[in-house]
mmCIF file of N, CA and C in Angstrom:
data_model
loop_
_atom_site.group_PDB
_atom_site.id
_atom_site.type_symbol
_atom_site.label_atom_id
_atom_site.label_comp_id
_atom_site.label_asym_id
_atom_site.label_seq_id
_atom_site.Cartn_x
_atom_site.Cartn_y
_atom_site.Cartn_z
ATOM 1 N N MET A 5 -16.124 36.142 16.988
ATOM 2 C CA MET A 5 -16.187 36.367 18.694
ATOM 3 C C MET A 5 -17.577 36.596 19.293
ATOM 4 N N SER A 6 -17.385 35.945 20.647
ATOM 5 C CA SER A 6 -18.321 36.390 21.476
ATOM 6 C C SER A 6 -17.989 38.066 21.977
ATOM 7 N N CYS A 7 -18.473 38.612 22.132
ATOM 8 C CA CYS A 7 -18.796 39.587 22.501
ATOM 9 C C CYS A 7 -18.634 39.500 24.354
ATOM 10 N N ASN A 8 -18.566 38.465 24.827
ATOM 11 C CA ASN A 8 -18.574 38.081 26.277
ATOM 12 C C ASN A 8 -17.032 37.555 26.749
ATOM 13 N N THR A 9 -16.411 38.008 25.377
ATOM 14 C CA THR A 9 -14.626 37.475 25.540
ATOM 15 C C THR A 9 -13.437 38.904 26.573
ATOM 16 N N PRO A 10 -12.464 38.730 26.917
ATOM 17 C CA PRO A 10 -11.862 39.674 27.187
ATOM 18 C C PRO A 10 -11.359 40.761 26.024
ATOM 19 N N ASP A 11 -10.790 39.599 24.248
ATOM 20 C CA ASP A 11 -10.164 39.826 23.548
ATOM 21 C C ASP A 11 -11.262 40.652 22.834
ATOM 22 N N ALA A 12 -13.017 40.566 23.321
ATOM 23 C CA ALA A 12 -13.488 41.633 22.466
ATOM 24 C C ALA A 12 -13.512 42.829 22.717
ATOM 25 N N ARG A 13 -14.056 43.641 20.739
ATOM 26 C CA ARG A 13 -13.749 45.208 21.056
ATOM 27 C C ARG A 13 -14.743 45.339 20.258
ATOM 28 N N TYR A 14 -15.451 46.563 20.188
ATOM 29 C CA TYR A 14 -16.526 47.259 19.459
ATOM 30 C C TYR A 14 -16.081 47.732 17.932
ATOM 31 N N VAL A 15 -16.493 46.948 17.232
ATOM 32 C CA VAL A 15 -16.249 47.367 15.582
ATOM 33 C C VAL A 15 -17.793 47.874 15.282
ATOM 34 N N PRO A 16 -17.512 49.123 14.216
ATOM 35 C CA PRO A 16 -18.952 49.558 13.939
ATOM 36 C C PRO A 16 -19.149 49.054 12.946
ATOM 37 N N SER A 17 -20.735 48.810 13.267
ATOM 38 C CA SER A 17 -21.203 48.185 11.923
ATOM 39 C C SER A 17 -20.914 48.785 9.827
ATOM 40 N N PHE A 18 -20.552 50.198 10.360
ATOM 41 C CA PHE A 18 -20.295 50.505 8.886
ATOM 42 C C PHE A 18 -19.233 51.802 8.919
ATOM 43 N N VAL A 19 -18.374 51.976 7.763
ATOM 44 C CA VAL A 19 -17.656 52.843 7.686
ATOM 45 C C VAL A 19 -17.598 53.667 6.646
ATOM 46 N N ILE A 20 -17.629 54.930 6.883
ATOM 47 C CA ILE A 20 -17.637 55.864 6.067
ATOM 48 C C ILE A 20 -16.244 56.226 4.942
ATOM 49 N N PRO A 21 -16.390 55.606 3.881
ATOM 50 C CA PRO A 21 -15.009 55.809 3.257
ATOM 51 C C PRO A 21 -14.872 57.398 2.976
ATOM 52 N N TYR A 22 -13.100 57.363 2.536
ATOM 53 C CA TYR A 22 -12.524 58.466 2.095
ATOM 54 C C TYR A 22 -11.988 59.128 1.256
ATOM 55 N N ASP A 23 -12.533 59.635 0.091
ATOM 56 C CA ASP A 23 -11.519 59.930 -0.828
ATOM 57 C C ASP A 23 -11.759 61.156 -1.250
ATOM 58 N N ALA A 24 -10.997 62.315 -2.043
ATOM 59 C CA ALA A 24 -11.469 63.334 -2.661
ATOM 60 C C ALA A 24 -12.697 64.154 -2.354
ATOM 61 N N ALA A 25 -13.305 62.647 -3.147
ATOM 62 C CA ALA A 25 -14.857 63.517 -4.019
ATOM 63 C C ALA A 25 -15.665 63.335 -2.906
ATOM 64 N N ILE A 26 -15.501 62.640 -1.780
ATOM 65 C CA ILE A 26 -16.890 61.993 -0.257
ATOM 66 C C ILE A 26 -15.924 62.940 0.417
ATOM 67 N N GLY A 27 -14.652 63.052 0.916
ATOM 68 C CA GLY A 27 -14.132 64.032 2.394
ATOM 69 C C GLY A 27 -14.901 65.642 2.252
ATOM 70 N N VAL A 28 -15.828 66.033 1.701
ATOM 71 C CA VAL A 28 -15.898 67.392 1.225
ATOM 72 C C VAL A 28 -17.485 67.456 1.264
ATOM 73 N N ALA A 29 -17.415 68.304 2.282
ATOM 74 C CA ALA A 29 -19.607 67.987 2.643
ATOM 75 C C ALA A 29 -20.053 70.066 2.614
ATOM 76 N N ASN A 30 -21.109 69.915 1.649
ATOM 77 C CA ASN A 30 -21.625 71.232 2.000
ATOM 78 C C ASN A 30 -22.750 71.487 2.575
ATOM 79 N N ALA A 31 -22.836 72.412 3.078
ATOM 80 C CA ALA A 31 -23.786 72.797 3.941
ATOM 81 C C ALA A 31 -23.968 74.503 4.003
ATOM 82 N N GLY A 32 -25.307 74.377 4.009
ATOM 83 C CA GLY A 32 -25.599 76.638 3.686
ATOM 84 C C GLY A 32 -24.935 76.872 3.180
ATOM 85 N N GLY A 33 -24.235 76.671 1.480
ATOM 86 C CA GLY A 33 -23.397 77.124 1.004
ATOM 87 C C GLY A 33 -21.855 77.236 1.247
ATOM 88 N N GLN A 34 -21.739 76.738 2.133
ATOM 89 C CA GLN A 34 -20.556 76.869 2.870
ATOM 90 C C GLN A 34 -20.038 74.853 2.311
ATOM 91 N N THR A 35 -17.938 75.216 1.969
ATOM 92 C CA THR A 35 -17.780 74.079 1.860
ATOM 93 C C THR A 35 -16.716 73.167 3.086
ATOM 94 N N TYR A 36 -16.970 72.015 3.405
ATOM 95 C CA TYR A 36 -16.570 71.864 4.675
ATOM 96 C C TYR A 36 -15.458 70.277 4.358
ATOM 97 N N LEU A 37 -14.257 69.791 5.045
ATOM 98 C CA LEU A 37 -13.704 69.079 4.540
ATOM 99 C C LEU A 37 -14.027 68.329 6.265
ATOM 100 N N VAL A 38 -14.142 66.799 5.793
ATOM 101 C CA VAL A 38 -14.318 66.099 6.694
ATOM 102 C C VAL A 38 -13.141 65.283 6.686
ATOM 103 N N LYS A 39 -13.238 65.011 8.252
ATOM 104 C CA LYS A 39 -11.891 63.968 8.903
ATOM 105 C C LYS A 39 -12.078 63.179 9.576
ATOM 106 N N TRP A 40 -11.255 61.931 9.443
ATOM 107 C CA TRP A 40 -11.410 61.098 10.736
ATOM 108 C C TRP A 40 -11.392 61.158 11.659
ATOM 109 N N LEU A 41 -11.616 61.321 13.013
ATOM 110 C CA LEU A 41 -11.289 61.076 14.338
ATOM 111 C C LEU A 41 -10.165 60.171 14.624
ATOM 112 N N ASP A 42 -11.084 59.062 14.174
ATOM 113 C CA ASP A 42 -10.779 57.633 14.659
ATOM 114 C C ASP A 42 -10.813 56.605 13.700
ATOM 115 N N ARG A 43 -10.076 56.150 13.120
ATOM 116 C CA ARG A 43 -10.095 54.873 11.788
ATOM 117 C C ARG A 43 -9.091 53.453 11.724
ATOM 118 N N GLU A 44 -9.255 52.449 11.242
ATOM 119 C CA GLU A 44 -8.958 51.180 11.598
ATOM 120 C C GLU A 44 -9.409 50.892 9.880
ATOM 121 N N ILE A 45 -7.635 50.445 9.463
ATOM 122 C CA ILE A 45 -7.839 49.577 8.495
ATOM 123 C C ILE A 45 -7.885 48.018 8.636
ATOM 124 N N ARG A 46 -8.723 47.373 7.799
ATOM 125 C CA ARG A 46 -8.839 45.615 8.040
ATOM 126 C C ARG A 46 -8.543 45.462 7.054
ATOM 127 N N PHE A 47 -7.609 44.151 6.808
ATOM 128 C CA PHE A 47 -7.349 43.997 6.101
ATOM 129 C C PHE A 47 -7.817 42.216 5.696
ATOM 130 N N ALA A 48 -8.528 41.690 4.588
ATOM 131 C CA ALA A 48 -8.874 40.019 4.315
ATOM 132 C C ALA A 48 -7.892 39.269 4.832
ATOM 133 N N ARG A 49 -8.223 38.211 5.949
ATOM 134 C CA ARG A 49 -6.481 37.313 5.584
ATOM 135 C C ARG A 49 -6.168 36.105 4.396
ATOM 136 N N LYS A 50 -5.921 35.827 4.212
ATOM 137 C CA LYS A 50 -5.293 35.121 2.767
ATOM 138 C C LYS A 50 -3.951 34.114 3.134
ATOM 139 N N ALA A 51 -4.384 33.226 2.472
ATOM 140 C CA ALA A 51 -3.666 31.944 2.740
ATOM 141 C C ALA A 51 -2.237 32.453 1.994
ATOM 142 N N ILE A 52 -1.030 31.898 2.556
ATOM 143 C CA ILE A 52 0.283 31.963 2.232
ATOM 144 C C ILE A 52 0.654 32.154 0.964
ATOM 145 N N LEU A 53 0.085 30.974 0.615
ATOM 146 C CA LEU A 53 0.340 30.638 -0.752
ATOM 147 C C LEU A 53 -0.091 31.424 -1.771
ATOM 148 N N VAL A 54 -1.063 32.466 -1.284
ATOM 149 C CA VAL A 54 -1.509 33.305 -2.442
ATOM 150 C C VAL A 54 -0.285 34.525 -1.896
ATOM 151 N N CYS A 55 0.464 35.035 -1.217
ATOM 152 C CA CYS A 55 1.810 35.745 -1.521
ATOM 153 C C CYS A 55 2.485 35.203 -1.848
ATOM 154 N N ASP A 56 2.515 33.887 -1.700
ATOM 155 C CA ASP A 56 4.117 32.875 -2.528
ATOM 156 C C ASP A 56 3.990 33.780 -3.944
ATOM 157 N N SER A 57 2.648 33.095 -4.318
ATOM 158 C CA SER A 57 2.527 33.248 -6.193
ATOM 159 C C SER A 57 2.444 34.805 -6.354
ATOM 160 N N ALA A 58 1.887 35.236 -5.377
ATOM 161 C CA ALA A 58 2.119 37.149 -6.253
ATOM 162 C C ALA A 58 3.421 37.659 -5.769
ATOM 163 N N GLY A 59 4.843 36.792 -5.310
ATOM 164 C CA GLY A 59 6.129 37.197 -5.709
ATOM 165 C C GLY A 59 6.518 37.923 -4.116
ATOM 166 N N LEU A 60 5.658 37.608 -3.419
ATOM 167 C CA LEU A 60 5.726 38.433 -1.993
ATOM 168 C C LEU A 60 6.792 37.124 -0.734
ATOM 169 N N THR A 61 7.417 37.666 -0.512
ATOM 170 C CA THR A 61 8.650 36.820 0.490
ATOM 171 C C THR A 61 8.499 37.370 1.773
ATOM 172 N N VAL A 62 8.720 36.641 3.533
ATOM 173 C CA VAL A 62 8.489 37.569 4.143
ATOM 174 C C VAL A 62 10.090 37.456 4.943
ATOM 175 N N PRO A 63 10.240 38.286 5.047
ATOM 176 C CA PRO A 63 12.112 38.544 5.632
ATOM 177 C C PRO A 63 12.063 37.422 7.066
ATOM 178 N N SER A 64 12.605 36.555 7.176
ATOM 179 C CA SER A 64 13.331 36.004 8.034
ATOM 180 C C SER A 64 13.916 36.139 9.025
ATOM 181 N N ASN A 65 14.538 37.213 8.901
ATOM 182 C CA ASN A 65 15.678 38.149 9.752
ATOM 183 C C ASN A 65 14.948 39.768 10.611
ATOM 184 N N VAL A 66 14.187 39.608 10.893
ATOM 185 C CA VAL A 66 13.691 40.758 11.679
ATOM 186 C C VAL A 66 13.308 40.433 12.958
ATOM 187 N N THR A 67 13.932 41.833 13.353
ATOM 188 C CA THR A 67 14.057 41.822 15.164
ATOM 189 C C THR A 67 12.967 42.947 15.205
ATOM 190 N N LEU A 68 12.191 42.703 16.019
ATOM 191 C CA LEU A 68 10.204 43.559 16.622
ATOM 192 C C LEU A 68 11.205 43.857 17.696
ATOM 193 N N PRO A 69 10.667 45.417 17.824
ATOM 194 C CA PRO A 69 10.914 46.206 18.976
ATOM 195 C C PRO A 69 10.800 45.207 20.490
ATOM 196 N N THR A 70 11.127 45.669 21.376
ATOM 197 C CA THR A 70 10.703 45.019 22.551
ATOM 198 C C THR A 70 10.468 46.425 23.684
ATOM 199 N N ALA A 71 9.883 45.722 25.095
ATOM 200 C CA ALA A 71 9.362 47.208 25.558
ATOM 201 C C ALA A 71 11.127 47.436 26.074
ATOM 202 N N GLY A 72 11.905 46.989 26.053
ATOM 203 C CA GLY A 72 13.225 47.719 26.551
ATOM 204 C C GLY A 72 13.622 48.556 25.550
ATOM 205 N N ASP A 73 13.253 48.803 24.255
ATOM 206 C CA ASP A 73 13.741 49.702 23.056
ATOM 207 C C ASP A 73 12.469 50.767 23.816
ATOM 208 N N LEU A 74 11.603 51.045 24.512
ATOM 209 C CA LEU A 74 10.997 52.160 24.574
ATOM 210 C C LEU A 74 11.716 53.528 25.353
ATOM 211 N N LYS A 75 11.499 54.238 25.166
ATOM 212 C CA LYS A 75 12.202 55.558 25.384
ATOM 213 C C LYS A 75 11.029 56.543 26.406
ATOM 214 N N ASN A 76 11.076 57.072 27.802
ATOM 215 C CA ASN A 76 10.650 57.734 28.140
ATOM 216 C C ASN A 76 10.738 59.566 27.864
ATOM 217 N N PRO A 77 9.538 60.439 27.274
ATOM 218 C CA PRO A 77 9.583 61.630 27.244
ATOM 219 C C PRO A 77 9.979 62.498 28.152
ATOM 220 N N SER A 78 9.512 61.984 29.514
ATOM 221 C CA SER A 78 9.183 62.873 30.489
ATOM 222 C C SER A 78 10.443 62.334 31.557
ATOM 223 N N ASP A 79 11.776 61.661 31.177
ATOM 224 C CA ASP A 79 12.811 61.522 31.629
ATOM 225 C C ASP A 79 14.118 62.697 31.518
ATOM 226 N N PRO A 80 14.184 63.214 32.501
ATOM 227 C CA PRO A 80 15.285 64.287 31.969
ATOM 228 C C PRO A 80 16.701 63.213 31.415
ATOM 229 N N ALA A 81 16.551 62.177 31.286
ATOM 230 C CA ALA A 81 18.184 61.897 31.673
ATOM 231 C C ALA A 81 17.489 61.053 29.944
ATOM 232 N N SER A 82 16.553 60.931 29.375
ATOM 233 C CA SER A 82 16.421 60.616 28.361
ATOM 234 C C SER A 82 17.018 61.187 26.981
ATOM 235 N N ASP A 83 17.056 61.051 26.193
ATOM 236 C CA ASP A 83 17.656 61.647 24.539
ATOM 237 C C ASP A 83 16.232 62.124 23.734
ATOM 238 N N ILE A 84 15.434 61.803 24.011
ATOM 239 C CA ILE A 84 14.072 62.102 24.030
ATOM 240 C C ILE A 84 13.470 63.077 24.364
ATOM 241 N N TYR A 85 13.830 64.018 25.675
ATOM 242 C CA TYR A 85 13.159 64.424 26.751
ATOM 243 C C TYR A 85 12.308 65.719 26.139
ATOM 244 N N VAL A 86 11.194 65.893 26.296
ATOM 245 C CA VAL A 86 10.709 67.216 26.201
ATOM 246 C C VAL A 86 10.710 68.319 27.029
ATOM 247 N N GLY A 87 10.995 68.188 27.811
ATOM 248 C CA GLY A 87 10.783 69.485 28.899
ATOM 249 C C GLY A 87 10.228 69.218 29.612
ATOM 250 N N VAL A 88 9.554 70.409 30.890
ATOM 251 C CA VAL A 88 9.171 69.825 32.401
ATOM 252 C C VAL A 88 7.326 69.779 32.139
ATOM 253 N N ARG A 89 6.363 68.863 32.156
ATOM 254 C CA ARG A 89 5.095 68.994 32.051
ATOM 255 C C ARG A 89 4.756 70.596 32.736
ATOM 256 N N PRO A 90 3.761 71.344 31.963
ATOM 257 C CA PRO A 90 3.250 72.984 32.357
ATOM 258 C C PRO A 90 2.319 72.052 32.992
ATOM 259 N N VAL A 91 2.061 73.140 34.039
ATOM 260 C CA VAL A 91 0.634 73.077 34.741
ATOM 261 C C VAL A 91 -0.487 74.208 34.228
ATOM 262 N N LEU A 92 -1.364 73.294 34.670
ATOM 263 C CA LEU A 92 -2.796 73.658 34.006
ATOM 264 C C LEU A 92 -3.328 73.835 35.016
ATOM 265 N N THR A 93 -3.660 75.456 34.430
ATOM 266 C CA THR A 93 -4.655 76.497 35.374
ATOM 267 C C THR A 93 -5.970 76.586 34.960
ATOM 268 N N THR A 94 -6.260 76.342 33.972
ATOM 269 C CA THR A 94 -7.594 76.500 33.271
ATOM 270 C C THR A 94 -7.776 75.230 32.417
ATOM 271 N N ALA A 95 -8.761 74.920 31.879
ATOM 272 C CA ALA A 95 -9.715 74.579 30.864
ATOM 273 C C ALA A 95 -9.246 74.500 29.750
ATOM 274 N N PRO A 96 -8.898 73.467 28.585
ATOM 275 C CA PRO A 96 -8.463 73.352 27.318
ATOM 276 C C PRO A 96 -9.496 74.235 26.595
ATOM 277 N N ARG A 97 -8.850 75.596 25.588
ATOM 278 C CA ARG A 97 -9.582 75.843 24.811
ATOM 279 C C ARG A 97 -10.469 74.765 23.534
ATOM 280 N N VAL A 98 -9.015 74.609 23.121
ATOM 281 C CA VAL A 98 -9.620 73.454 22.099
ATOM 282 C C VAL A 98 -9.161 72.332 22.228
ATOM 283 N N VAL A 99 -10.464 71.676 21.797
ATOM 284 C CA VAL A 99 -10.360 70.276 22.343
ATOM 285 C C VAL A 99 -11.105 69.084 20.432
ATOM 286 N N HIS A 100 -10.384 68.339 20.387
ATOM 287 C CA HIS A 100 -10.550 67.639 18.880
ATOM 288 C C HIS A 100 -10.694 68.757 17.615
ATOM 289 N N GLY A 101 -9.947 69.975 17.200
ATOM 290 C CA GLY A 101 -9.979 71.211 16.700
ATOM 291 C C GLY A 101 -11.474 72.173 16.674
ATOM 292 N N GLU A 102 -11.925 71.894 17.989
ATOM 293 C CA GLU A 102 -13.730 72.470 18.269
ATOM 294 C C GLU A 102 -12.623 73.653 19.499
ATOM 295 N N VAL A 103 -13.366 74.501 18.800
ATOM 296 C CA VAL A 103 -13.209 76.053 20.321
ATOM 297 C C VAL A 103 -14.428 75.655 20.919
ATOM 298 N N LYS A 104 -13.584 75.944 22.422
ATOM 299 C CA LYS A 104 -14.526 75.729 23.622
ATOM 300 C C LYS A 104 -15.016 76.778 24.036
ATOM 301 N N TYR A 105 -14.406 77.983 24.025
ATOM 302 C CA TYR A 105 -14.851 79.177 24.764
ATOM 303 C C TYR A 105 -13.585 80.247 24.420
#
């Protein structure tokens, strides 16, 4: 896909795989756990024949959600209402787990 198309998006050149051994970093005698901030899993395309021969079937009676199924948590009439939005008067102290001040 060309980078000049509306559907183009950034894809990193490499990813750091995670497992219990690789997700640990050591520095200065300290052990740190490494966590993804953003992660995407990509699957290779396979012919439908591969899925069929593996015994996988696609259900035909599945109804996907629509925009009408969405609920607004900031709407007091919604059954998932989370309450009044707080008024912030100071900068956040912690951003993505990092203490700012």
